[in-house]
Amino acid sequence: MAFDDLARHMASRDRKKVPVGSAEEVVAQAEKVSRQMSRTRDLILGLILLVGGIIILGFCVLIYVDAHNPTSSYLRPSGGPMSIPVYIPLAGVVAVVAGLVKLVRGLAGRSR
């Protein structure tokens, strides 16, 4: 099967009429679509990471406030030190930074 036949067959599967050109044109169009999709993925993933990191950091702040509150509650009886592992706030900070980087990359790609 020649390249033109394969391109027509693939286009007909999606019920689209795509003019069949040379292999270079098809590859260039595929790269363009890939760049557009990577921008969309960067925006979505960046937003998810940013929101998730902020939620993690918010929970860490609430845990720290509760741990340093001198009065006891029914969830935390008095006595004994309370600590949070260092990797949880670190994961929140990393998620926020990675989310910001992905979000900026996605927004910069959209503006071009």
JSON list of N, CA and C in Angstrom, two decimals, residues 36-76:
[
{"chain": "A", "resi": 36, "resn": "GLN", "atom": "N", "xyz": [0.06, 21.70, 19.66]},
{"chain": "A", "resi": 36, "resn": "GLN", "atom": "CA", "xyz": [-1.17, 22.24, 20.23]},
{"chain": "A", "resi": 36, "resn": "GLN", "atom": "C", "xyz": [-1.66, 21.38, 21.39]},
{"chain": "A", "resi": 37, "resn": "MET", "atom": "N", "xyz": [-1.59, 20.08, 21.23]},
{"chain": "A", "resi": 37, "resn": "MET", "atom": "CA", "xyz": [-2.04, 19.19, 22.30]},
{"chain": "A", "resi": 37, "resn": "MET", "atom": "C", "xyz": [-1.12, 19.26, 23.51]},
{"chain": "A", "resi": 38, "resn": "SER", "atom": "N", "xyz": [0.19, 19.43, 23.28]},
{"chain": "A", "resi": 38, "resn": "SER", "atom": "CA", "xyz": [1.10, 19.53, 24.42]},
{"chain": "A", "resi": 38, "resn": "SER", "atom": "C", "xyz": [0.83, 20.81, 25.20]},
{"chain": "A", "resi": 39, "resn": "ARG", "atom": "N", "xyz": [0.45, 21.89, 24.53]},
{"chain": "A", "resi": 39, "resn": "ARG", "atom": "CA", "xyz": [0.08, 23.12, 25.24]},
{"chain": "A", "resi": 39, "resn": "ARG", "atom": "C", "xyz": [-1.16, 22.89, 26.10]},
{"chain": "A", "resi": 40, "resn": "THR", "atom": "N", "xyz": [-2.13, 22.19, 25.53]},
{"chain": "A", "resi": 40, "resn": "THR", "atom": "CA", "xyz": [-3.35, 21.90, 26.29]},
{"chain": "A", "resi": 40, "resn": "THR", "atom": "C", "xyz": [-3.05, 21.01, 27.47]},
{"chain": "A", "resi": 41, "resn": "ARG", "atom": "N", "xyz": [-2.21, 19.99, 27.27]},
{"chain": "A", "resi": 41, "resn": "ARG", "atom": "CA", "xyz": [-1.82, 19.12, 28.37]},
{"chain": "A", "resi": 41, "resn": "ARG", "atom": "C", "xyz": [-1.08, 19.89, 29.45]},
{"chain": "A", "resi": 42, "resn": "ASP", "atom": "N", "xyz": [-0.19, 20.81, 29.04]},
{"chain": "A", "resi": 42, "resn": "ASP", "atom": "CA", "xyz": [0.54, 21.62, 30.03]},
{"chain": "A", "resi": 42, "resn": "ASP", "atom": "C", "xyz": [-0.42, 22.47, 30.85]},
{"chain": "A", "resi": 43, "resn": "LEU", "atom": "N", "xyz": [-1.41, 23.06, 30.20]},
{"chain": "A", "resi": 43, "resn": "LEU", "atom": "CA", "xyz": [-2.38, 23.88, 30.94]},
{"chain": "A", "resi": 43, "resn": "LEU", "atom": "C", "xyz": [-3.17, 23.05, 31.94]},
{"chain": "A", "resi": 44, "resn": "ILE", "atom": "N", "xyz": [-3.66, 21.91, 31.50]},
{"chain": "A", "resi": 44, "resn": "ILE", "atom": "CA", "xyz": [-4.49, 21.08, 32.38]},
{"chain": "A", "resi": 44, "resn": "ILE", "atom": "C", "xyz": [-3.66, 20.50, 33.52]},
{"chain": "A", "resi": 45, "resn": "LEU", "atom": "N", "xyz": [-2.52, 19.92, 33.20]},
{"chain": "A", "resi": 45, "resn": "LEU", "atom": "CA", "xyz": [-1.68, 19.33, 34.23]},
{"chain": "A", "resi": 45, "resn": "LEU", "atom": "C", "xyz": [-1.15, 20.39, 35.19]},
{"chain": "A", "resi": 46, "resn": "GLY", "atom": "N", "xyz": [-0.79, 21.56, 34.66]},
{"chain": "A", "resi": 46, "resn": "GLY", "atom": "CA", "xyz": [-0.30, 22.64, 35.51]},
{"chain": "A", "resi": 46, "resn": "GLY", "atom": "C", "xyz": [-1.36, 23.09, 36.50]},
{"chain": "A", "resi": 47, "resn": "LEU", "atom": "N", "xyz": [-2.58, 23.22, 36.03]},
{"chain": "A", "resi": 47, "resn": "LEU", "atom": "CA", "xyz": [-3.67, 23.65, 36.91]},
{"chain": "A", "resi": 47, "resn": "LEU", "atom": "C", "xyz": [-3.96, 22.60, 37.98]},
{"chain": "A", "resi": 48, "resn": "ILE", "atom": "N", "xyz": [-3.95, 21.34, 37.60]},
{"chain": "A", "resi": 48, "resn": "ILE", "atom": "CA", "xyz": [-4.20, 20.26, 38.56]},
{"chain": "A", "resi": 48, "resn": "ILE", "atom": "C", "xyz": [-3.09, 20.21, 39.61]},
{"chain": "A", "resi": 49, "resn": "LEU", "atom": "N", "xyz": [-1.83, 20.31, 39.18]},
{"chain": "A", "resi": 49, "resn": "LEU", "atom": "CA", "xyz": [-0.73, 20.29, 40.13]},
{"chain": "A", "resi": 49, "resn": "LEU", "atom": "C", "xyz": [-0.77, 21.50, 41.05]},
{"chain": "A", "resi": 50, "resn": "LEU", "atom": "N", "xyz": [-1.07, 22.66, 40.51]},
{"chain": "A", "resi": 50, "resn": "LEU", "atom": "CA", "xyz": [-1.12, 23.88, 41.32]},
{"chain": "A", "resi": 50, "resn": "LEU", "atom": "C", "xyz": [-2.21, 23.79, 42.38]},
{"chain": "A", "resi": 51, "resn": "VAL", "atom": "N", "xyz": [-3.39, 23.39, 41.99]},
{"chain": "A", "resi": 51, "resn": "VAL", "atom": "CA", "xyz": [-4.50, 23.28, 42.95]},
{"chain": "A", "resi": 51, "resn": "VAL", "atom": "C", "xyz": [-4.21, 22.19, 43.98]},
{"chain": "A", "resi": 52, "resn": "GLY", "atom": "N", "xyz": [-3.69, 21.05, 43.53]},
{"chain": "A", "resi": 52, "resn": "GLY", "atom": "CA", "xyz": [-3.36, 19.97, 44.46]},
{"chain": "A", "resi": 52, "resn": "GLY", "atom": "C", "xyz": [-2.29, 20.38, 45.46]},
{"chain": "A", "resi": 53, "resn": "GLY", "atom": "N", "xyz": [-1.26, 21.07, 45.00]},
{"chain": "A", "resi": 53, "resn": "GLY", "atom": "CA", "xyz": [-0.20, 21.53, 45.89]},
{"chain": "A", "resi": 53, "resn": "GLY", "atom": "C", "xyz": [-0.71, 22.54, 46.91]},
{"chain": "A", "resi": 54, "resn": "ILE", "atom": "N", "xyz": [-1.59, 23.43, 46.47]},
{"chain": "A", "resi": 54, "resn": "ILE", "atom": "CA", "xyz": [-2.16, 24.41, 47.41]},
{"chain": "A", "resi": 54, "resn": "ILE", "atom": "C", "xyz": [-3.03, 23.71, 48.45]},
{"chain": "A", "resi": 55, "resn": "ILE", "atom": "N", "xyz": [-3.77, 22.70, 48.05]},
{"chain": "A", "resi": 55, "resn": "ILE", "atom": "CA", "xyz": [-4.59, 21.95, 49.01]},
{"chain": "A", "resi": 55, "resn": "ILE", "atom": "C", "xyz": [-3.70, 21.23, 50.02]},
{"chain": "A", "resi": 56, "resn": "ILE", "atom": "N", "xyz": [-2.63, 20.59, 49.55]},
{"chain": "A", "resi": 56, "resn": "ILE", "atom": "CA", "xyz": [-1.70, 19.90, 50.46]},
{"chain": "A", "resi": 56, "resn": "ILE", "atom": "C", "xyz": [-1.09, 20.88, 51.44]},
{"chain": "A", "resi": 57, "resn": "LEU", "atom": "N", "xyz": [-0.63, 22.04, 50.96]},
{"chain": "A", "resi": 57, "resn": "LEU", "atom": "CA", "xyz": [-0.04, 23.04, 51.85]},
{"chain": "A", "resi": 57, "resn": "LEU", "atom": "C", "xyz": [-1.08, 23.59, 52.82]},
{"chain": "A", "resi": 58, "resn": "GLY", "atom": "N", "xyz": [-2.31, 23.73, 52.38]},
{"chain": "A", "resi": 58, "resn": "GLY", "atom": "CA", "xyz": [-3.37, 24.18, 53.28]},
{"chain": "A", "resi": 58, "resn": "GLY", "atom": "C", "xyz": [-3.62, 23.19, 54.40]},
{"chain": "A", "resi": 59, "resn": "PHE", "atom": "N", "xyz": [-3.64, 21.90, 54.07]},
{"chain": "A", "resi": 59, "resn": "PHE", "atom": "CA", "xyz": [-3.81, 20.89, 55.11]},
{"chain": "A", "resi": 59, "resn": "PHE", "atom": "C", "xyz": [-2.62, 20.89, 56.07]},
{"chain": "A", "resi": 60, "resn": "CYS", "atom": "N", "xyz": [-1.43, 21.10, 55.56]},
{"chain": "A", "resi": 60, "resn": "CYS", "atom": "CA", "xyz": [-0.25, 21.15, 56.43]},
{"chain": "A", "resi": 60, "resn": "CYS", "atom": "C", "xyz": [-0.34, 22.32, 57.40]},
{"chain": "A", "resi": 61, "resn": "VAL", "atom": "N", "xyz": [-0.80, 23.46, 56.92]},
{"chain": "A", "resi": 61, "resn": "VAL", "atom": "CA", "xyz": [-0.96, 24.63, 57.80]},
{"chain": "A", "resi": 61, "resn": "VAL", "atom": "C", "xyz": [-2.00, 24.32, 58.88]},
{"chain": "A", "resi": 62, "resn": "LEU", "atom": "N", "xyz": [-3.10, 23.70, 58.50]},
{"chain": "A", "resi": 62, "resn": "LEU", "atom": "CA", "xyz": [-4.12, 23.35, 59.49]},
{"chain": "A", "resi": 62, "resn": "LEU", "atom": "C", "xyz": [-3.58, 22.37, 60.53]},
{"chain": "A", "resi": 63, "resn": "ILE", "atom": "N", "xyz": [-2.77, 21.41, 60.10]},
{"chain": "A", "resi": 63, "resn": "ILE", "atom": "CA", "xyz": [-2.18, 20.46, 61.04]},
{"chain": "A", "resi": 63, "resn": "ILE", "atom": "C", "xyz": [-1.22, 21.16, 61.98]},
{"chain": "A", "resi": 64, "resn": "TYR", "atom": "N", "xyz": [-0.39, 22.07, 61.45]},
{"chain": "A", "resi": 64, "resn": "TYR", "atom": "CA", "xyz": [0.54, 22.81, 62.30]},
{"chain": "A", "resi": 64, "resn": "TYR", "atom": "C", "xyz": [-0.21, 23.69, 63.30]},
{"chain": "A", "resi": 65, "resn": "VAL", "atom": "N", "xyz": [-1.27, 24.35, 62.86]},
{"chain": "A", "resi": 65, "resn": "VAL", "atom": "CA", "xyz": [-2.05, 25.20, 63.78]},
{"chain": "A", "resi": 65, "resn": "VAL", "atom": "C", "xyz": [-2.68, 24.34, 64.87]},
{"chain": "A", "resi": 66, "resn": "ASP", "atom": "N", "xyz": [-3.23, 23.20, 64.50]},
{"chain": "A", "resi": 66, "resn": "ASP", "atom": "CA", "xyz": [-3.83, 22.32, 65.49]},
{"chain": "A", "resi": 66, "resn": "ASP", "atom": "C", "xyz": [-2.79, 21.76, 66.45]},
{"chain": "A", "resi": 67, "resn": "ALA", "atom": "N", "xyz": [-1.60, 21.46, 65.94]},
{"chain": "A", "resi": 67, "resn": "ALA", "atom": "CA", "xyz": [-0.56, 20.90, 66.79]},
{"chain": "A", "resi": 67, "resn": "ALA", "atom": "C", "xyz": [-0.05, 21.91, 67.81]},
{"chain": "A", "resi": 68, "resn": "HIS", "atom": "N", "xyz": [-0.07, 23.19, 67.46]},
{"chain": "A", "resi": 68, "resn": "HIS", "atom": "CA", "xyz": [0.44, 24.21, 68.38]},
{"chain": "A", "resi": 68, "resn": "HIS", "atom": "C", "xyz": [-0.66, 24.88, 69.19]},
{"chain": "A", "resi": 69, "resn": "ASN", "atom": "N", "xyz": [-1.88, 24.41, 69.06]},
{"chain": "A", "resi": 69, "resn": "ASN", "atom": "CA", "xyz": [-2.99, 24.93, 69.84]},
{"chain": "A", "resi": 69, "resn": "ASN", "atom": "C", "xyz": [-2.91, 24.32, 71.24]},
{"chain": "A", "resi": 70, "resn": "PRO", "atom": "N", "xyz": [-2.87, 25.13, 72.29]},
{"chain": "A", "resi": 70, "resn": "PRO", "atom": "CA", "xyz": [-2.69, 24.56, 73.63]},
{"chain": "A", "resi": 70, "resn": "PRO", "atom": "C", "xyz": [-3.92, 23.82, 74.14]},
{"chain": "A", "resi": 71, "resn": "THR", "atom": "N", "xyz": [-5.10, 24.12, 73.65]},
{"chain": "A", "resi": 71, "resn": "THR", "atom": "CA", "xyz": [-6.29, 23.42, 74.13]},
{"chain": "A", "resi": 71, "resn": "THR", "atom": "C", "xyz": [-6.47, 22.12, 73.35]},
{"chain": "A", "resi": 72, "resn": "SER", "atom": "N", "xyz": [-6.99, 21.13, 74.02]},
{"chain": "A", "resi": 72, "resn": "SER", "atom": "CA", "xyz": [-7.20, 19.84, 73.35]},
{"chain": "A", "resi": 72, "resn": "SER", "atom": "C", "xyz": [-8.59, 19.81, 72.74]},
{"chain": "A", "resi": 73, "resn": "SER", "atom": "N", "xyz": [-8.75, 18.94, 71.78]},
{"chain": "A", "resi": 73, "resn": "SER", "atom": "CA", "xyz": [-10.05, 18.75, 71.14]},
{"chain": "A", "resi": 73, "resn": "SER", "atom": "C", "xyz": [-10.38, 17.27, 71.15]},
{"chain": "A", "resi": 74, "resn": "TYR", "atom": "N", "xyz": [-11.57, 16.94, 70.71]},
{"chain": "A", "resi": 74, "resn": "TYR", "atom": "CA", "xyz": [-11.94, 15.52, 70.70]},
{"chain": "A", "resi": 74, "resn": "TYR", "atom": "C", "xyz": [-11.17, 14.74, 69.64]},
{"chain": "A", "resi": 75, "resn": "LEU", "atom": "N", "xyz": [-10.62, 15.44, 68.64]},
{"chain": "A", "resi": 75, "resn": "LEU", "atom": "CA", "xyz": [-9.82, 14.75, 67.63]},
{"chain": "A", "resi": 75, "resn": "LEU", "atom": "C", "xyz": [-8.37, 14.56, 68.09]},
{"chain": "A", "resi": 76, "resn": "ARG", "atom": "N", "xyz": [-7.90, 15.46, 68.95]},
{"chain": "A", "resi": 76, "resn": "ARG", "atom": "CA", "xyz": [-6.52, 15.39, 69.42]},
{"chain": "A", "resi": 76, "resn": "ARG", "atom": "C", "xyz": [-6.51, 15.55, 70.93]}
]
